[in-house]
Amino acid sequence: MPEIFEIEGGQKLSGEIEVNGAKNSALKILAASLLSDEKCKITNFPFIEDTKRIMEIMEELGVRVEKNEELKEVEIDPSGIKGTSLTGELVRKLRASILLAGPLLARFGEVEIDHPGGCVIGKRPIDFFVDGFKKLGASCEENDQSVKIVSGNNGLVGEEIIFPKISVTGTESLMMTAVLAKGKTILKNCAMEPEIPVLVEYLNKCGAKISGAGTSTIIIDGVGKISGGEFEVIPDRIETGTFLMMGLVTDSEITIKKCIPEHLGSVLEILKGAGAKFEIGTDYIRTISGSKLEATSIATHEYPGFATDLQPPYTLLMTQAKGMCMVHETIFDGRLFFVDQLSTMGANIVICDPHRVIVIGPAKLFGKKLSSPDLRAGITMLIAGMIAEGKTIIENIYQIDRGYEKIEERLAKIGAKIKRVRN
Ligand code: EPU
């Protein structure tokens, strides 16, 4: 039976909320664990739908996974992998399944993967991955349903690869694949998101030779084998930014604990410039009520620019700011269409084209029945429900559970009124 969220709007929040381990770091470590035949222990692990589903796919391959939700730990034992076929509904449903392809190809010389999809923004191309594998010497056979990639007679061989466009998982995938290739691989126009240097730190501890992570050029000297190891997942910078905007838009005083504020890149500066009041510590951010928000235009950008994953809650925040501004989504097609649903609640938003909207505020919002098209739009609708008058219902909440663990329980502790209901 599908579940929905029912939100009673108008509550002020107060107290402390802890940030969980980052989804987009945990997923990469799970993939990296396949490069070795030794165990990998992961701590501060987020038990969310995306990580659970990827672990299911890994178990189908023969990986042993021991989970301890209470301790937030998992132990991966990849020694018993018996196949490299990433096919089936689960793979197709989850964009992140593409992350497993590179490490499997590197270790076993072949992999077959169904075209991954997922939510409205999940169905994006995988050409950077396939082209990169080919550059490393693999051959690819592609049909409508899947791609089969096989490394050449000499195995994978290092090369120079320039990404046509900055890609986070593209950078991580080719970097992981090159760890076991022969010779030197030079990746240029790489993503610089904080999840990449910590992944490299782990891989280097296990015996890989990678330099330059966190810059746009990454150099990998191939090694024949790497060991297992232990990794602590870094705090989720997107959860941090989402909670920050939630505190601001509800005009509440909340302390967001166990976070790394500097990982928010330019977001903090933009919020300050817009008149948001908050205090930043080394590992916390505290929102202060009484902000006088002024409409402030943004364009999303690769790290350290304004994260596309924080564009939806920022767009909501701007519905409550004074004046008119433009939100320009430069990374994903289709990531702004959720604003239609904010408009049904009373927000004043004009869609200019698939990548740009004009937001005019402040506007009073009213509770409505909504449906979550993707993870970040979903959490934004939940927050919109918190500031709306009356009751908001959100359907398709799997899209929220994909990235936010037990969100209604955690938000209830700071005063939100959200019920998970079986429909
Ligand atoms: N792209 C291609 N071809 C490819 C790969 C990407 O054209 O082969 C395009 C995409 O369509 C997009 C652009 O390149 O226009 C950049 O996408 P990128 O590859 O950087 O996205 P990603 O690596 O698939 C990760 C995060 C996303 C986050 C983006 C941007 C993970 C698992 N996912 O995706 O997270 O939005 O980087 O920062 O790390 C989320 O958590 O909600 C989420 C969508």
CSV table of N, CA and C in Angstrom, one decimal, residues 276-398:
chain,number,residue,atom,x,y,z
A,276,ALA,N,19.3,36.5,5.1
A,276,ALA,CA,19.0,35.4,6.1
A,276,ALA,C,19.9,35.5,7.3
A,277,LYS,N,19.3,35.3,8.5
A,277,LYS,CA,20.1,35.4,9.7
A,277,LYS,C,20.4,34.0,10.2
A,278,PHE,N,21.7,33.7,10.3
A,278,PHE,CA,22.1,32.4,10.9
A,278,PHE,C,23.6,32.6,11.4
A,279,GLU,N,23.9,31.6,12.4
A,279,GLU,CA,25.2,31.7,12.9
A,279,GLU,C,25.9,30.4,12.5
A,280,ILE,N,27.2,30.5,12.1
A,280,ILE,CA,27.9,29.3,11.7
A,280,ILE,C,29.0,28.9,12.7
A,281,GLY,N,29.0,27.7,13.1
A,281,GLY,CA,30.1,27.2,13.9
A,281,GLY,C,31.0,26.2,13.1
A,282,THR,N,31.9,25.6,13.8
A,282,THR,CA,32.8,24.6,13.0
A,282,THR,C,32.0,23.4,12.5
A,283,ASP,N,31.0,23.0,13.3
A,283,ASP,CA,30.3,21.8,12.9
A,283,ASP,C,28.8,22.0,13.2
A,284,TYR,N,28.3,23.2,13.2
A,284,TYR,CA,26.9,23.5,13.3
A,284,TYR,C,26.5,24.8,12.6
A,285,ILE,N,25.2,24.9,12.3
A,285,ILE,CA,24.6,26.1,11.9
A,285,ILE,C,23.3,26.4,12.7
A,286,ARG,N,23.2,27.6,13.2
A,286,ARG,CA,22.0,27.9,13.9
A,286,ARG,C,21.2,29.0,13.2
A,287,THR,N,19.9,28.7,12.9
A,287,THR,CA,19.1,29.8,12.3
A,287,THR,C,18.6,30.7,13.4
A,288,ILE,N,18.4,32.0,13.0
A,288,ILE,CA,18.0,33.0,13.9
A,288,ILE,C,16.7,33.6,13.3
A,289,SER,N,15.6,33.7,14.1
A,289,SER,CA,14.4,34.1,13.6
A,289,SER,C,14.4,35.7,13.3
A,290,GLY,N,13.5,36.1,12.5
A,290,GLY,CA,13.4,37.6,12.2
A,290,GLY,C,14.2,38.0,10.9
A,291,SER,N,14.6,37.0,10.1
A,291,SER,CA,15.3,37.4,8.8
A,291,SER,C,14.3,38.3,8.0
A,292,LYS,N,14.9,39.3,7.3
A,292,LYS,CA,14.1,40.0,6.4
A,292,LYS,C,14.6,39.7,5.0
A,293,LEU,N,14.0,38.7,4.4
A,293,LEU,CA,14.5,38.1,3.1
A,293,LEU,C,14.2,39.0,1.9
A,294,GLU,N,15.2,39.2,1.2
A,294,GLU,CA,15.0,40.0,-0.1
A,294,GLU,C,15.2,39.0,-1.3
A,295,ALA,N,14.4,39.1,-2.3
A,295,ALA,CA,14.5,38.3,-3.4
A,295,ALA,C,15.9,38.4,-4.0
A,296,THR,N,16.5,37.2,-4.2
A,296,THR,CA,17.9,37.2,-4.7
A,296,THR,C,18.1,36.1,-5.8
A,297,SER,N,18.4,36.5,-7.0
A,297,SER,CA,18.5,35.5,-8.1
A,297,SER,C,19.7,34.6,-7.9
A,298,ILE,N,19.6,33.4,-8.4
A,298,ILE,CA,20.7,32.4,-8.4
A,298,ILE,C,20.7,31.7,-9.7
A,299,ALA,N,21.9,31.1,-10.0
A,299,ALA,CA,22.1,30.1,-11.1
A,299,ALA,C,22.8,29.0,-10.4
A,300,THR,N,22.3,27.8,-10.6
A,300,THR,CA,23.0,26.6,-10.0
A,300,THR,C,24.3,26.4,-10.8
A,301,HIS,N,25.2,25.8,-10.1
A,301,HIS,CA,26.6,25.6,-10.6
A,301,HIS,C,27.3,24.4,-10.0
A,302,GLU,N,28.2,23.8,-10.6
A,302,GLU,CA,29.0,22.8,-10.0
A,302,GLU,C,29.7,23.3,-8.8
A,303,TYR,N,30.1,22.4,-7.9
A,303,TYR,CA,30.8,22.8,-6.6
A,303,TYR,C,32.0,23.6,-7.0
A,304,PRO,N,32.3,24.6,-6.3
A,304,PRO,CA,31.7,25.2,-5.1
A,304,PRO,C,30.6,26.2,-5.3
A,305,GLY,N,30.0,26.1,-6.5
A,305,GLY,CA,28.8,27.0,-6.8
A,305,GLY,C,27.6,26.5,-6.1
A,306,PHE,N,26.5,27.1,-6.4
A,306,PHE,CA,25.2,26.8,-5.8
A,306,PHE,C,24.7,25.5,-6.2
A,307,ALA,N,24.6,24.5,-5.3
A,307,ALA,CA,24.3,23.1,-5.6
A,307,ALA,C,22.9,23.0,-6.2
A,308,THR,N,22.8,22.3,-7.4
A,308,THR,CA,21.4,22.1,-8.0
A,308,THR,C,20.5,21.4,-7.0
A,309,ASP,N,21.0,20.5,-6.1
A,309,ASP,CA,20.2,19.8,-5.2
A,309,ASP,C,19.6,20.7,-4.1
A,310,LEU,N,20.1,21.9,-4.0
A,310,LEU,CA,19.5,22.9,-3.1
A,310,LEU,C,18.6,23.9,-3.8
A,311,GLN,N,18.6,23.8,-5.1
A,311,GLN,CA,17.7,24.8,-5.8
A,311,GLN,C,16.2,24.7,-5.4
A,312,PRO,N,15.7,23.5,-5.3
A,312,PRO,CA,14.2,23.4,-4.9
A,312,PRO,C,13.9,24.1,-3.6
A,313,PRO,N,14.6,23.8,-2.5
A,313,PRO,CA,14.3,24.5,-1.3
A,313,PRO,C,14.5,26.0,-1.3
A,314,TYR,N,15.6,26.4,-2.1
A,314,TYR,CA,15.8,27.8,-2.3
A,314,TYR,C,14.7,28.5,-3.0
A,315,THR,N,14.2,27.8,-4.0
A,315,THR,CA,13.0,28.4,-4.8
A,315,THR,C,11.9,28.6,-3.8
A,316,LEU,N,11.6,27.6,-3.0
A,316,LEU,CA,10.5,27.8,-2.0
A,316,LEU,C,10.8,29.0,-1.1
A,317,LEU,N,12.1,29.1,-0.6
A,317,LEU,CA,12.5,30.2,0.3
A,317,LEU,C,12.2,31.5,-0.4
A,318,MET,N,12.5,31.6,-1.7
A,318,MET,CA,12.2,32.9,-2.4
A,318,MET,C,10.8,33.2,-2.5
A,319,THR,N,9.9,32.2,-2.4
A,319,THR,CA,8.4,32.6,-2.5
A,319,THR,C,8.0,33.4,-1.3
A,320,GLN,N,8.9,33.4,-0.2
A,320,GLN,CA,8.6,34.1,1.0
A,320,GLN,C,9.5,35.4,1.1
A,321,ALA,N,10.3,35.6,0.1
A,321,ALA,CA,11.2,36.8,0.2
A,321,ALA,C,10.5,38.0,-0.5
A,322,LYS,N,10.9,39.2,-0.2
A,322,LYS,CA,10.3,40.4,-0.8
A,322,LYS,C,10.9,40.7,-2.1
A,323,GLY,N,10.1,40.8,-3.1
A,323,GLY,CA,10.5,41.2,-4.5
A,323,GLY,C,10.5,40.1,-5.5
A,324,MET,N,11.3,40.3,-6.6
A,324,MET,CA,11.2,39.4,-7.7
A,324,MET,C,12.6,38.9,-8.0
A,325,CYS,N,12.8,37.6,-8.3
A,325,CYS,CA,14.1,37.1,-8.6
A,325,CYS,C,14.0,36.0,-9.6
A,326,MET,N,15.1,35.6,-10.2
A,326,MET,CA,15.1,34.5,-11.2
A,326,MET,C,15.9,33.4,-10.6
A,327,VAL,N,15.4,32.2,-10.7
A,327,VAL,CA,16.1,30.9,-10.4
A,327,VAL,C,16.4,30.2,-11.7
A,328,HIS,N,17.7,30.1,-11.9
A,328,HIS,CA,18.2,29.5,-13.2
A,328,HIS,C,18.8,28.1,-12.9
A,329,GLU,N,18.2,27.1,-13.3
A,329,GLU,CA,18.7,25.7,-13.1
A,329,GLU,C,19.5,25.3,-14.3
A,330,THR,N,20.9,25.2,-14.1
A,330,THR,CA,21.8,25.0,-15.2
A,330,THR,C,22.2,23.6,-15.4
A,331,ILE,N,21.9,22.7,-14.4
A,331,ILE,CA,22.5,21.4,-14.5
A,331,ILE,C,21.5,20.4,-15.1
A,332,PHE,N,20.2,20.4,-14.6
A,332,PHE,CA,19.3,19.3,-15.0
A,332,PHE,C,18.1,19.9,-15.7
A,333,ASP,N,17.7,19.3,-16.8
A,333,ASP,CA,16.4,19.6,-17.4
A,333,ASP,C,15.3,19.0,-16.5
A,334,GLY,N,14.2,19.7,-16.4
A,334,GLY,CA,13.1,19.1,-15.7
A,334,GLY,C,13.1,19.3,-14.2
A,335,ARG,N,14.1,19.9,-13.7
A,335,ARG,CA,14.2,20.0,-12.2
A,335,ARG,C,13.4,21.2,-11.7
A,336,LEU,N,12.8,22.0,-12.5
A,336,LEU,CA,12.1,23.2,-12.1
A,336,LEU,C,10.6,23.0,-12.2
A,337,PHE,N,10.2,21.9,-12.8
A,337,PHE,CA,8.7,21.7,-13.1
A,337,PHE,C,7.9,21.5,-11.9
A,338,PHE,N,8.5,21.2,-10.8
A,338,PHE,CA,7.8,21.0,-9.5
A,338,PHE,C,7.2,22.3,-9.1
A,339,VAL,N,7.7,23.4,-9.6
A,339,VAL,CA,7.1,24.7,-9.1
A,339,VAL,C,5.6,24.9,-9.4
A,340,ASP,N,5.2,24.2,-10.5
A,340,ASP,CA,3.7,24.1,-10.8
A,340,ASP,C,2.9,23.8,-9.5
A,341,GLN,N,3.5,22.8,-8.8
A,341,GLN,CA,2.7,22.4,-7.6
A,341,GLN,C,2.8,23.4,-6.5
A,342,LEU,N,3.9,24.2,-6.4
A,342,LEU,CA,4.0,25.3,-5.4
A,342,LEU,C,3.0,26.3,-5.8
A,343,SER,N,2.8,26.5,-7.1
A,343,SER,CA,1.9,27.5,-7.6
A,343,SER,C,0.5,27.2,-7.2
A,344,THR,N,0.1,25.9,-7.2
A,344,THR,CA,-1.2,25.5,-6.8
A,344,THR,C,-1.4,25.8,-5.3
A,345,MET,N,-0.3,25.9,-4.5
A,345,MET,CA,-0.5,26.3,-3.1
A,345,MET,C,-0.6,27.8,-2.9
A,346,GLY,N,-0.3,28.5,-4.0
A,346,GLY,CA,-0.5,30.0,-3.9
A,346,GLY,C,0.8,30.7,-4.2
A,347,ALA,N,1.9,30.0,-4.5
A,347,ALA,CA,3.2,30.7,-4.8
A,347,ALA,C,3.0,31.4,-6.1
A,348,ASN,N,3.8,32.5,-6.2
A,348,ASN,CA,3.7,33.3,-7.5
A,348,ASN,C,5.0,33.1,-8.3
A,349,ILE,N,4.9,32.1,-9.1
A,349,ILE,CA,6.1,31.7,-9.9
A,349,ILE,C,5.8,31.6,-11.4
A,350,VAL,N,6.6,32.2,-12.2
A,350,VAL,CA,6.3,32.2,-13.6
A,350,VAL,C,7.4,31.3,-14.3
A,351,ILE,N,7.0,30.3,-15.0
A,351,ILE,CA,8.0,29.5,-15.7
A,351,ILE,C,8.4,30.2,-17.0
A,352,CYS,N,9.7,30.6,-17.2
A,352,CYS,CA,10.1,31.2,-18.4
A,352,CYS,C,10.4,30.2,-19.5
A,353,ASP,N,11.2,29.2,-19.1
A,353,ASP,CA,11.6,28.1,-20.0
A,353,ASP,C,12.0,26.9,-19.1
A,354,PRO,N,12.3,25.8,-19.7
A,354,PRO,CA,12.6,24.6,-18.8
A,354,PRO,C,13.7,24.9,-17.7
A,355,HIS,N,14.5,25.9,-17.9
A,355,HIS,CA,15.6,26.1,-17.0
A,355,HIS,C,15.5,27.4,-16.2
A,356,ARG,N,14.5,28.2,-16.4
A,356,ARG,CA,14.4,29.5,-15.6
A,356,ARG,C,13.0,29.8,-15.1
A,357,VAL,N,12.9,30.2,-13.9
A,357,VAL,CA,11.6,30.7,-13.4
A,357,VAL,C,11.8,32.0,-12.7
A,358,ILE,N,10.7,32.8,-12.7
A,358,ILE,CA,10.8,34.1,-11.9
A,358,ILE,C,9.9,33.8,-10.7
A,359,VAL,N,10.4,34.2,-9.5
A,359,VAL,CA,9.6,34.0,-8.3
A,359,VAL,C,9.3,35.4,-7.7
A,360,ILE,N,8.1,35.6,-7.4
A,360,ILE,CA,7.6,36.9,-6.9
A,360,ILE,C,7.1,36.6,-5.5
A,361,GLY,N,7.6,37.4,-4.5
A,361,GLY,CA,7.2,37.1,-3.1
A,361,GLY,C,7.0,38.4,-2.3
A,362,PRO,N,6.5,38.3,-1.1
A,362,PRO,CA,6.1,37.0,-0.5
A,362,PRO,C,4.7,36.7,-0.8
A,363,ALA,N,4.4,35.3,-0.8
A,363,ALA,CA,3.1,34.9,-1.1
A,363,ALA,C,2.6,33.9,0.0
A,364,LYS,N,1.3,34.0,0.3
A,364,LYS,CA,0.8,33.1,1.3
A,364,LYS,C,0.5,31.7,0.7
A,365,LEU,N,1.0,30.7,1.3
A,365,LEU,CA,0.7,29.3,0.8
A,365,LEU,C,-0.4,28.6,1.6
A,366,PHE,N,-1.1,27.8,0.8
A,366,PHE,CA,-2.3,27.0,1.4
A,366,PHE,C,-2.0,25.5,1.2
A,367,GLY,N,-2.4,24.7,2.1
A,367,GLY,CA,-2.2,23.3,2.0
A,367,GLY,C,-3.0,22.7,0.8
A,368,LYS,N,-2.3,21.7,0.1
A,368,LYS,CA,-2.9,21.1,-1.1
A,368,LYS,C,-2.4,19.7,-1.1
A,369,LYS,N,-3.0,18.9,-2.1
A,369,LYS,CA,-2.5,17.6,-2.3
A,369,LYS,C,-1.5,17.6,-3.4
A,370,LEU,N,-0.3,17.1,-3.1
A,370,LEU,CA,0.9,17.2,-4.1
A,370,LEU,C,1.4,15.8,-4.3
A,371,SER,N,2.3,15.7,-5.3
A,371,SER,CA,3.0,14.4,-5.6
A,371,SER,C,4.4,14.7,-5.8
A,372,SER,N,5.3,14.0,-5.2
A,372,SER,CA,6.7,14.2,-5.3
A,372,SER,C,7.3,13.7,-6.5
A,373,PRO,N,7.9,14.5,-7.4
A,373,PRO,CA,8.4,14.0,-8.7
A,373,PRO,C,9.9,13.5,-8.5
A,374,ASP,N,10.6,14.0,-7.6
A,374,ASP,CA,12.0,13.6,-7.3
A,374,ASP,C,12.3,13.9,-5.8
A,375,LEU,N,13.5,13.5,-5.4
A,375,LEU,CA,13.9,13.6,-4.0
A,375,LEU,C,13.9,15.1,-3.5
A,376,ARG,N,14.6,15.9,-4.2
A,376,ARG,CA,14.8,17.3,-3.7
A,376,ARG,C,13.5,18.1,-3.9
A,377,ALA,N,12.7,17.9,-4.9
A,377,ALA,CA,11.4,18.6,-5.0
A,377,ALA,C,10.5,18.0,-3.9
A,378,GLY,N,10.6,16.7,-3.6
A,378,GLY,CA,9.7,16.1,-2.6
A,378,GLY,C,10.0,16.7,-1.2
A,379,ILE,N,11.2,16.9,-0.8
A,379,ILE,CA,11.5,17.4,0.5
A,379,ILE,C,11.1,18.9,0.6
A,380,THR,N,11.1,19.6,-0.6
A,380,THR,CA,10.7,21.0,-0.7
A,380,THR,C,9.2,21.1,-0.5
A,381,MET,N,8.5,20.1,-1.0
A,381,MET,CA,7.0,20.1,-0.8
A,381,MET,C,6.7,19.9,0.6
A,382,LEU,N,7.4,19.0,1.3
A,382,LEU,CA,7.2,18.8,2.7
A,382,LEU,C,7.4,20.1,3.5
A,383,ILE,N,8.4,20.8,3.2
A,383,ILE,CA,8.7,22.1,3.9
A,383,ILE,C,7.6,23.1,3.5
A,384,ALA,N,7.2,23.1,2.3
A,384,ALA,CA,6.1,24.0,1.8
A,384,ALA,C,4.9,23.7,2.7
A,385,GLY,N,4.6,22.5,2.9
A,385,GLY,CA,3.5,22.1,3.7
A,385,GLY,C,3.6,22.6,5.2
A,386,MET,N,4.8,22.7,5.6
A,386,MET,CA,5.0,23.2,7.0
A,386,MET,C,4.7,24.7,7.1
A,387,ILE,N,4.8,25.5,6.0
A,387,ILE,CA,4.5,26.9,6.2
A,387,ILE,C,3.1,27.2,5.6
A,388,ALA,N,2.5,26.2,5.0
A,388,ALA,CA,1.2,26.5,4.4
A,388,ALA,C,0.1,26.6,5.5
A,389,GLU,N,-1.0,27.3,5.2
A,389,GLU,CA,-2.2,27.2,6.1
A,389,GLU,C,-3.0,26.0,5.8
A,390,GLY,N,-3.3,25.2,6.8
A,390,GLY,CA,-4.1,24.0,6.6
A,390,GLY,C,-3.2,22.8,6.3
A,391,LYS,N,-3.9,21.7,5.8
A,391,LYS,CA,-3.3,20.4,5.6
A,391,LYS,C,-2.7,20.2,4.2
A,392,THR,N,-1.5,19.7,4.1
A,392,THR,CA,-0.9,19.3,2.8
A,392,THR,C,-0.7,17.8,2.8
A,393,ILE,N,-1.0,17.2,1.7
A,393,ILE,CA,-0.8,15.8,1.5
A,393,ILE,C,0.2,15.6,0.4
A,394,ILE,N,1.2,14.7,0.7
A,394,ILE,CA,2.2,14.5,-0.3
A,394,ILE,C,2.2,13.0,-0.7
A,395,GLU,N,2.0,12.7,-2.0
A,395,GLU,CA,2.0,11.3,-2.5
A,395,GLU,C,3.4,11.0,-3.1
A,396,ASN,N,3.6,9.8,-3.4
A,396,ASN,CA,4.9,9.3,-4.0
A,396,ASN,C,6.1,9.7,-3.1
A,397,ILE,N,5.9,9.4,-1.8
A,397,ILE,CA,6.9,9.8,-0.8
A,397,ILE,C,8.2,8.9,-0.8
A,398,TYR,N,8.1,7.8,-1.6
A,398,TYR,CA,9.3,7.0,-1.8
A,398,TYR,C,10.4,7.9,-2.3
